[in-house]
mmCIF file of C-alpha atoms in Angstrom:
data_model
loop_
_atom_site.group_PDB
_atom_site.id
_atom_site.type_symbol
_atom_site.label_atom_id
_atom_site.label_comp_id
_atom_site.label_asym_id
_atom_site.label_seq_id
_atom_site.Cartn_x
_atom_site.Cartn_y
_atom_site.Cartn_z
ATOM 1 C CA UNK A 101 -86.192 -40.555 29.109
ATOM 2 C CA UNK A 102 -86.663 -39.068 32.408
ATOM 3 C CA UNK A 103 -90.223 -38.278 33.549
ATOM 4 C CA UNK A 104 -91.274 -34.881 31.828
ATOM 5 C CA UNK A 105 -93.645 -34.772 35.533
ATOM 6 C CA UNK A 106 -90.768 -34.649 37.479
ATOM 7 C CA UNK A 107 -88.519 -32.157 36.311
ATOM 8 C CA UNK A 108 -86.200 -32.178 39.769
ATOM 9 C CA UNK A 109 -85.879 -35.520 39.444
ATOM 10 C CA UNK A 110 -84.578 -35.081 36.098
ATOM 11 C CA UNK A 111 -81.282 -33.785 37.681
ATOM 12 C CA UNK A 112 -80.938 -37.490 39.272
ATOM 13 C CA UNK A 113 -81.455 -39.650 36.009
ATOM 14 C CA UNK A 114 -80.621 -37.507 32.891
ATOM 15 C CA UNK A 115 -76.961 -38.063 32.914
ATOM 16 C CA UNK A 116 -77.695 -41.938 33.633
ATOM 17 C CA UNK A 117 -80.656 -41.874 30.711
ATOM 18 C CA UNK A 118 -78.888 -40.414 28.002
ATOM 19 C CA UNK A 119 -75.934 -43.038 28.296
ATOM 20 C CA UNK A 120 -78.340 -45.824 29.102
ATOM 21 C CA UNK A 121 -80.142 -45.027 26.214
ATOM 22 C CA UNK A 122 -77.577 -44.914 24.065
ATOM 23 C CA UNK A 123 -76.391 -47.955 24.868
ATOM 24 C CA UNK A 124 -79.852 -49.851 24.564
ATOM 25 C CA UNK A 125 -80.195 -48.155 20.745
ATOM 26 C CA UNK A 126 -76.897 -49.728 20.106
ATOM 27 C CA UNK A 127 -77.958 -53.205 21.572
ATOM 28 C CA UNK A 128 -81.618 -53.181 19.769
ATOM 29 C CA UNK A 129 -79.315 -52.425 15.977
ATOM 30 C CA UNK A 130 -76.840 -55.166 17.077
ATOM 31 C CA UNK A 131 -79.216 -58.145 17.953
ATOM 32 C CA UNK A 132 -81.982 -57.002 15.244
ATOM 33 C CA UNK A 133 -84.342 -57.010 18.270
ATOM 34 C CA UNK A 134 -86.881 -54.137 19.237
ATOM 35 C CA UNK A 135 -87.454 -55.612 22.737
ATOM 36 C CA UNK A 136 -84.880 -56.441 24.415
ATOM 37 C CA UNK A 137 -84.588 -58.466 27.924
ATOM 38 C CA UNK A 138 -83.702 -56.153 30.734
ATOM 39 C CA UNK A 139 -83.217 -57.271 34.392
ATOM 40 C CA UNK A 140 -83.133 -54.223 37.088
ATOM 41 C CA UNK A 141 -81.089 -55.490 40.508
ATOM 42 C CA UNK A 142 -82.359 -53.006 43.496
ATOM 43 C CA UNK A 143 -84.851 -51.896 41.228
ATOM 44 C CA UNK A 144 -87.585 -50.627 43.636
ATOM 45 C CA UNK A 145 -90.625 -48.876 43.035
ATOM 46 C CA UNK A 146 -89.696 -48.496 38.941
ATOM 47 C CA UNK A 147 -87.954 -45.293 38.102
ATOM 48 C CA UNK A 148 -86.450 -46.876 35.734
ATOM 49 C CA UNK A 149 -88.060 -50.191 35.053
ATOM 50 C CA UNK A 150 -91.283 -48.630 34.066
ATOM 51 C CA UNK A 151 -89.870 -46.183 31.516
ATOM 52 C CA UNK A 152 -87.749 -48.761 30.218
ATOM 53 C CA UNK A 153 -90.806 -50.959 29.922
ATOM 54 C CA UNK A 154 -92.705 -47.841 27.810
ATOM 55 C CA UNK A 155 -89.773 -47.853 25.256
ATOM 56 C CA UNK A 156 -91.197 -51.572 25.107
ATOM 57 C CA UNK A 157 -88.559 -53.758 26.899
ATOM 58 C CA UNK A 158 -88.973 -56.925 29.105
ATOM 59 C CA UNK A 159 -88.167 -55.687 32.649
ATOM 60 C CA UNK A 160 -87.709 -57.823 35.618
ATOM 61 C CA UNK A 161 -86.903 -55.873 38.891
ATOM 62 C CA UNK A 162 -85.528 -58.236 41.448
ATOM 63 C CA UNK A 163 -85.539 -56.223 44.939
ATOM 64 C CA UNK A 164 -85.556 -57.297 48.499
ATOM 65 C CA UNK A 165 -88.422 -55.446 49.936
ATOM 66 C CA UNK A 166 -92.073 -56.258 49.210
ATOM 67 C CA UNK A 167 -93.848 -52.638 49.847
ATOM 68 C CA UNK A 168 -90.927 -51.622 46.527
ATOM 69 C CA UNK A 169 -92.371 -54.347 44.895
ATOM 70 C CA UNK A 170 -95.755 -53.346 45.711
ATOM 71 C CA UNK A 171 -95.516 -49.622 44.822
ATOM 72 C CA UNK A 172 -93.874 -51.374 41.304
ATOM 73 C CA UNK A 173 -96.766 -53.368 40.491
ATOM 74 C CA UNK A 174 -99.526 -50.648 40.867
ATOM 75 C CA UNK A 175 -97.131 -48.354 39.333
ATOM 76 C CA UNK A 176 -96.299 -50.286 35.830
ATOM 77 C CA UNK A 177 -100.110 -50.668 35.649
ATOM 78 C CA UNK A 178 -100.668 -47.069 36.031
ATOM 79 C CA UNK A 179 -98.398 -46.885 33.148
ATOM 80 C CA UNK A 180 -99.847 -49.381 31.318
ATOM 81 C CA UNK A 181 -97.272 -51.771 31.097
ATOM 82 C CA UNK A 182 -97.937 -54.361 33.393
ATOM 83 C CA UNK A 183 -97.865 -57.178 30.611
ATOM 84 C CA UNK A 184 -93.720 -56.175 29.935
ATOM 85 C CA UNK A 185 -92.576 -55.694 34.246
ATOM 86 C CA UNK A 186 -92.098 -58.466 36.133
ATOM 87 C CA UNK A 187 -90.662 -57.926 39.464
ATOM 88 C CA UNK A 188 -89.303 -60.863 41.903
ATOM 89 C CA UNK A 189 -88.405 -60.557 45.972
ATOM 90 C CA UNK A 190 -84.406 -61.354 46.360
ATOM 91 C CA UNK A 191 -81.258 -59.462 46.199
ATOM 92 C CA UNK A 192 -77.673 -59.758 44.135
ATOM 93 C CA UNK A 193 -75.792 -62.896 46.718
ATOM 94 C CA UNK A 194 -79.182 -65.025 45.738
ATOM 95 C CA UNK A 195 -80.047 -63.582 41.983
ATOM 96 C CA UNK A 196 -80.192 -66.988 40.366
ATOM 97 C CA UNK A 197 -82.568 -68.269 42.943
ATOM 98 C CA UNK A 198 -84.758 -65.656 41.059
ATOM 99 C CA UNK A 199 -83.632 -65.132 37.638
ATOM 100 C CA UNK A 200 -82.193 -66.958 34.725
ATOM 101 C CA UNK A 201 -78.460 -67.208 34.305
ATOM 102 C CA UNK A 202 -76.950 -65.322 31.277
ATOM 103 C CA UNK A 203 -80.339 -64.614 30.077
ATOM 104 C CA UNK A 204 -80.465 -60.694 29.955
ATOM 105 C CA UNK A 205 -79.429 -58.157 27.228
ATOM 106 C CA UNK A 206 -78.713 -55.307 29.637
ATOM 107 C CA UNK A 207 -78.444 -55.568 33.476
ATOM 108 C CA UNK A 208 -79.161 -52.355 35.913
ATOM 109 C CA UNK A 209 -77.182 -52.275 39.353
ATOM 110 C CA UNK A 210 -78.247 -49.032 40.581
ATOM 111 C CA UNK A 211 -77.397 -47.771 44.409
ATOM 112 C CA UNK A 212 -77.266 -51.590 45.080
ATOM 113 C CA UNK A 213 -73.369 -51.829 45.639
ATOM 114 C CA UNK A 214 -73.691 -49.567 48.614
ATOM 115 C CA UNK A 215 -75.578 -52.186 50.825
ATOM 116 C CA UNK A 216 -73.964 -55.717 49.811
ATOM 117 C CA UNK A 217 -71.290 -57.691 51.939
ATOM 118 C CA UNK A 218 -69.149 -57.929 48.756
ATOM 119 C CA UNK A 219 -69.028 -55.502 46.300
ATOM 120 C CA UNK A 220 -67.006 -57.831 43.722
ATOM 121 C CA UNK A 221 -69.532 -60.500 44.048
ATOM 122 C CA UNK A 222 -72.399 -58.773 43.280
ATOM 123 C CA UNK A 223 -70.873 -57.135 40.420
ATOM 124 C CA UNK A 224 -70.007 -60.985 39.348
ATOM 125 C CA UNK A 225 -73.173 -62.139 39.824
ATOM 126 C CA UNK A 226 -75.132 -59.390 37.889
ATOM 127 C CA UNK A 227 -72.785 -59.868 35.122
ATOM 128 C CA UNK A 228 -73.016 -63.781 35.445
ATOM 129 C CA UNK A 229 -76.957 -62.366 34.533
ATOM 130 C CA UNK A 230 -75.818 -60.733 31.027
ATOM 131 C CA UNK A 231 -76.028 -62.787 27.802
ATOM 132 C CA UNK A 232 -72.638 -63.104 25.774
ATOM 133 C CA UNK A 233 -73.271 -60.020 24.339
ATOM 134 C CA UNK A 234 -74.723 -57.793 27.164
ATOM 135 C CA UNK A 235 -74.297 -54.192 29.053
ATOM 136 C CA UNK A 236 -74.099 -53.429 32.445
ATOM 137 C CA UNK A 237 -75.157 -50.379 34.151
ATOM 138 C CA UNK A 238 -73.607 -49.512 37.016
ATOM 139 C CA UNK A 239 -74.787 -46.753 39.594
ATOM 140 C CA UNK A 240 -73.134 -46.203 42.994
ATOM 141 C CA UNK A 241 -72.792 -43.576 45.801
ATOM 142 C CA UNK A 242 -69.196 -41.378 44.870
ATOM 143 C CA UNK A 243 -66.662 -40.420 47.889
ATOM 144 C CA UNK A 244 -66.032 -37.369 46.496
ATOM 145 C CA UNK A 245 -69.395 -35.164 46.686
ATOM 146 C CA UNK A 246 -69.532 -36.943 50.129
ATOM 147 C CA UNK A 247 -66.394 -35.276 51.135
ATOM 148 C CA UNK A 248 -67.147 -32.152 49.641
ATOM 149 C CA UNK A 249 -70.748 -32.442 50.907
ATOM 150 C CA UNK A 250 -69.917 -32.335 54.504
ATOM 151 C CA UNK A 251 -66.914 -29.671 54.315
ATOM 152 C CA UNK A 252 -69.367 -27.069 52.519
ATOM 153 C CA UNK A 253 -71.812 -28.052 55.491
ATOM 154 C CA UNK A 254 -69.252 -26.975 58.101
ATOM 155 C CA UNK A 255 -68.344 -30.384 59.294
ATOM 156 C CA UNK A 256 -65.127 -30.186 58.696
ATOM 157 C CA UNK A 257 -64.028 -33.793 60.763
ATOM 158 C CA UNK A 258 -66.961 -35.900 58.992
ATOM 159 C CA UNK A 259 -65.352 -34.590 56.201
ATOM 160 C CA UNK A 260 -61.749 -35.767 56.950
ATOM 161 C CA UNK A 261 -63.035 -38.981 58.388
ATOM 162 C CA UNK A 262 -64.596 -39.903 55.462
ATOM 163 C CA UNK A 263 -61.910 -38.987 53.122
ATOM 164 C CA UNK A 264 -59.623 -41.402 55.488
ATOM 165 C CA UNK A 265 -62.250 -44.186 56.068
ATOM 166 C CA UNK A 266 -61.918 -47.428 53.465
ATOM 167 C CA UNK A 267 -65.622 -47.027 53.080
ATOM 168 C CA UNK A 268 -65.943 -43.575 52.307
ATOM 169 C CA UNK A 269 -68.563 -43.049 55.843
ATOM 170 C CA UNK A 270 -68.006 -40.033 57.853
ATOM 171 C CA UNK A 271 -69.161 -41.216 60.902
ATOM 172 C CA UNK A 272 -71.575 -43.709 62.646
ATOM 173 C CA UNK A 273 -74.316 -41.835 61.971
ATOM 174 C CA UNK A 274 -73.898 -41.893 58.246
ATOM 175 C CA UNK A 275 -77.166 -43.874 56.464
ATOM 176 C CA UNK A 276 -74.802 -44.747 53.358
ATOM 177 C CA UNK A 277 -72.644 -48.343 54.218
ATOM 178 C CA UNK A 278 -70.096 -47.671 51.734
ATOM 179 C CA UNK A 279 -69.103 -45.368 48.838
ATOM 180 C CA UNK A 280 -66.384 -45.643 46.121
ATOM 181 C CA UNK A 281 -63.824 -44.158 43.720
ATOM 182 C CA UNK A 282 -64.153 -44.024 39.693
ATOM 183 C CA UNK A 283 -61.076 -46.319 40.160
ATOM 184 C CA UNK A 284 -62.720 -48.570 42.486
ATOM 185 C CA UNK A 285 -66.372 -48.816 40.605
ATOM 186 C CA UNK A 286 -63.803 -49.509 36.939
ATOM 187 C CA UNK A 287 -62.116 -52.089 38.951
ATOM 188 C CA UNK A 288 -64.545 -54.221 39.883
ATOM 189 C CA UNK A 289 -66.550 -53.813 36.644
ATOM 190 C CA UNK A 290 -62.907 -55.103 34.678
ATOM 191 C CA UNK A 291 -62.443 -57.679 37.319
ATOM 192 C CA UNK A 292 -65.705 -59.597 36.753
ATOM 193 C CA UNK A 293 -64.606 -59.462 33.017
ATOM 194 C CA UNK A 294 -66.530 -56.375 31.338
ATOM 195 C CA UNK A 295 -64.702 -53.682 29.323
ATOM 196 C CA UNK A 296 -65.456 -49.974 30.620
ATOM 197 C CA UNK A 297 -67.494 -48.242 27.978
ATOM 198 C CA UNK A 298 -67.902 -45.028 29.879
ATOM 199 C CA UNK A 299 -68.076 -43.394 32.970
ATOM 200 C CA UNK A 300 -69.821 -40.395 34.439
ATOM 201 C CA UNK A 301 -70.091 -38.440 37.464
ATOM 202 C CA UNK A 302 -73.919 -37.852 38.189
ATOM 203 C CA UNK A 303 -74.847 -34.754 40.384
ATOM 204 C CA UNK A 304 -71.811 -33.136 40.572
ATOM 205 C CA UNK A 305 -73.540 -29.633 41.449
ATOM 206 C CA UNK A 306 -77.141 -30.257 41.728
ATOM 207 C CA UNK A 307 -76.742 -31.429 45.266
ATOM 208 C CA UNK A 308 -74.819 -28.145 46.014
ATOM 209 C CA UNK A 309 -76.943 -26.090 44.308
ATOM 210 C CA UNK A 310 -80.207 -24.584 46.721
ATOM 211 C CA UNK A 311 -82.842 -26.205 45.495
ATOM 212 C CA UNK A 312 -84.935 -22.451 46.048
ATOM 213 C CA UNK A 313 -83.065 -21.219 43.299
ATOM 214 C CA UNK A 314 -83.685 -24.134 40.863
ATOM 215 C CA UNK A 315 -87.362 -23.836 41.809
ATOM 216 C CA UNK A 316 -87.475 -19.676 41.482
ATOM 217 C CA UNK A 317 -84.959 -18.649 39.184
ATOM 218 C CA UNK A 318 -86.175 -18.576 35.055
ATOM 219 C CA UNK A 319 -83.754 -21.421 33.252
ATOM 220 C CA UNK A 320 -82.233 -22.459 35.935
ATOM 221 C CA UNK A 321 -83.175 -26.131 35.632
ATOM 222 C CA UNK A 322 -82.351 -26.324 32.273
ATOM 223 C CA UNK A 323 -78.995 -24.796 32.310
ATOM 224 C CA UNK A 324 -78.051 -26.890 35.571
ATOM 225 C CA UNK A 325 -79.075 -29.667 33.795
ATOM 226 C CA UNK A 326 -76.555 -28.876 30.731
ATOM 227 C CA UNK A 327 -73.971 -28.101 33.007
ATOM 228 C CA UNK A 328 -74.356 -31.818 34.905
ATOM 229 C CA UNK A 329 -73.702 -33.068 30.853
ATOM 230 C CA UNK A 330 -70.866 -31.354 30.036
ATOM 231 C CA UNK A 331 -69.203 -31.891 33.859
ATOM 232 C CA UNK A 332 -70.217 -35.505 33.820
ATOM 233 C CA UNK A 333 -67.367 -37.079 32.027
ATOM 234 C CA UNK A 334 -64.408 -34.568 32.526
ATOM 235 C CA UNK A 335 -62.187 -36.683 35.914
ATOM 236 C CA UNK A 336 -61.647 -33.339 37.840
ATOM 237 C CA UNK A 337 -65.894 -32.782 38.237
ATOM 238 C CA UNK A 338 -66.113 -36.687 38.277
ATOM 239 C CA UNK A 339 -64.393 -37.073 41.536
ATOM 240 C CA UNK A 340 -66.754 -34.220 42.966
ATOM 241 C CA UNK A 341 -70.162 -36.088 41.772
ATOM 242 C CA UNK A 342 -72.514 -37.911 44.553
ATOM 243 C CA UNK A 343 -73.162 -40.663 42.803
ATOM 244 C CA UNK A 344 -70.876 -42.476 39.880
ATOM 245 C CA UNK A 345 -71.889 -44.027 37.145
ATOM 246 C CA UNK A 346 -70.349 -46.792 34.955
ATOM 247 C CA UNK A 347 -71.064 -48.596 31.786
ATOM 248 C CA UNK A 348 -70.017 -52.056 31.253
ATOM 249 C CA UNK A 349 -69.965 -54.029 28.108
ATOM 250 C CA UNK A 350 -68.948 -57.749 27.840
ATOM 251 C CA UNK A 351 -66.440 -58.861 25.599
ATOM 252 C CA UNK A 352 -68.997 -59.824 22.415
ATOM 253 C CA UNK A 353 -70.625 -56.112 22.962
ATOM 254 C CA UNK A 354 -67.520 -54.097 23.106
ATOM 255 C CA UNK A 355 -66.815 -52.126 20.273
ATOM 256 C CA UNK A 356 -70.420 -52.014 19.076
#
């Protein structure tokens, strides 16, 4: 669940937790297995690996940077869970340099898509990761709440630009590489093999949203955060959401 601590960052995570969660209750009935093996690609500094790990799952993070990994070790102590994170230096193109083919019950590719060469093979490669019955979690930057992003600010060309560009960017200055469709994210999750499960939209308003009014107003949070839920799976709020977020199940999970 996300961090109680951090309620802010709740409206980041809380449409990703509640399907991710779901989907690990259904794997832990369907293998008989209370721990399961969970390997997070991009993983970083733990925002997920380390509550994952306090639900009492195996977690390795493989990431490329060593202050992430770092910042991940000191904080899964913190946490106390030290003994069930593991985390490993490498990236998606060189994951079985690192990690065990086929070997995990549930795979995390969050904001990782964004930076790689090609998109298809990393999504091959951290399904190549899953056991024969596995889930894949699949979290990338959205066009859409780009494009609406930079019209709302005023820049009206950025906006245009990006709408027109094949990698979603709005301009040279842009610090995202690449962004994608529902379509595109469903395609490449079906062409490495996986049936789509679900998909979401996350943050379809709480980037528009000033964040002086979440902080002020009384219940604001918590009905923005209800809002995100109900928008998150309806295609016309979709296509508006920063960030997309897909659920992949292989062929032995589907159906579950």
């Amino acid at each position: 669940m996300p961090d109680p601590t951090r309620p802010r960052a709740s409206l980041r995570t809380a449409v990703v937790w509640e399907v991710l969660q779901d989907a690990l209750d259904r794997r832990v009935k369907a293998t008989g297995r209370d721990i399961l093996d969970i390997l997070d690609t991009g993983g970083g500094s733990g925002n997920f690996a380390v509550p994952l790990a306090r639900l009492g799952h195996r977690v390795t993070v493989v990431d490329p940077s060593p202050n992430a990994l770092f910042a991940l070790e000191r904080r899964a102590a913190e946490a106390g869970v030290a003994d069930r994170v593991k985390g490993v230096q490498g990236d998606v193109h060189g994951l079985f340099d690192v990690v065990e083919r086929g070997g995990h019950d549930v795979v995390l590719c969050h904001g990782v898509l964004e930076y790689v060469d090609d998109p298809a093979e990393g999504v091959a490669n951290v399904v190549a990761a899953l056991r024969a019955e596995g889930v894949l979690s699949l979290l990338a930057a959205g066009l859409g709440g780009a494009v609406v992003a930079r019209a709302l600010a005023g820049h009206f060309k950025e906006a245009k630009q990006a709408l027109d560009d094949p990698d979603g960017r709005w301009g040279s200055g842009d610090p995202v590489p690449r962004r994608f469709t529902a379509e595109q994210l469903t395609g490449l999750v079906e062409g490495a093999g996986l049936a789509v499960a679900a998909v979401h939209g996350v943050r379809v308003f709480a980037d528009l949203v000033p964040g002086v009014l979440v902080d002020t107003e009384p219940g604001a949070l918590d009905a923005l955060l209800k809002l995100e839920a109900a928008a998150a799976e309806l295609p016309a709020f979709r296509a508006l959401a920063t960030q997309l977020h897909v659920l992949g199940e292989t062929p032995g999970a589907a159906g579950v």
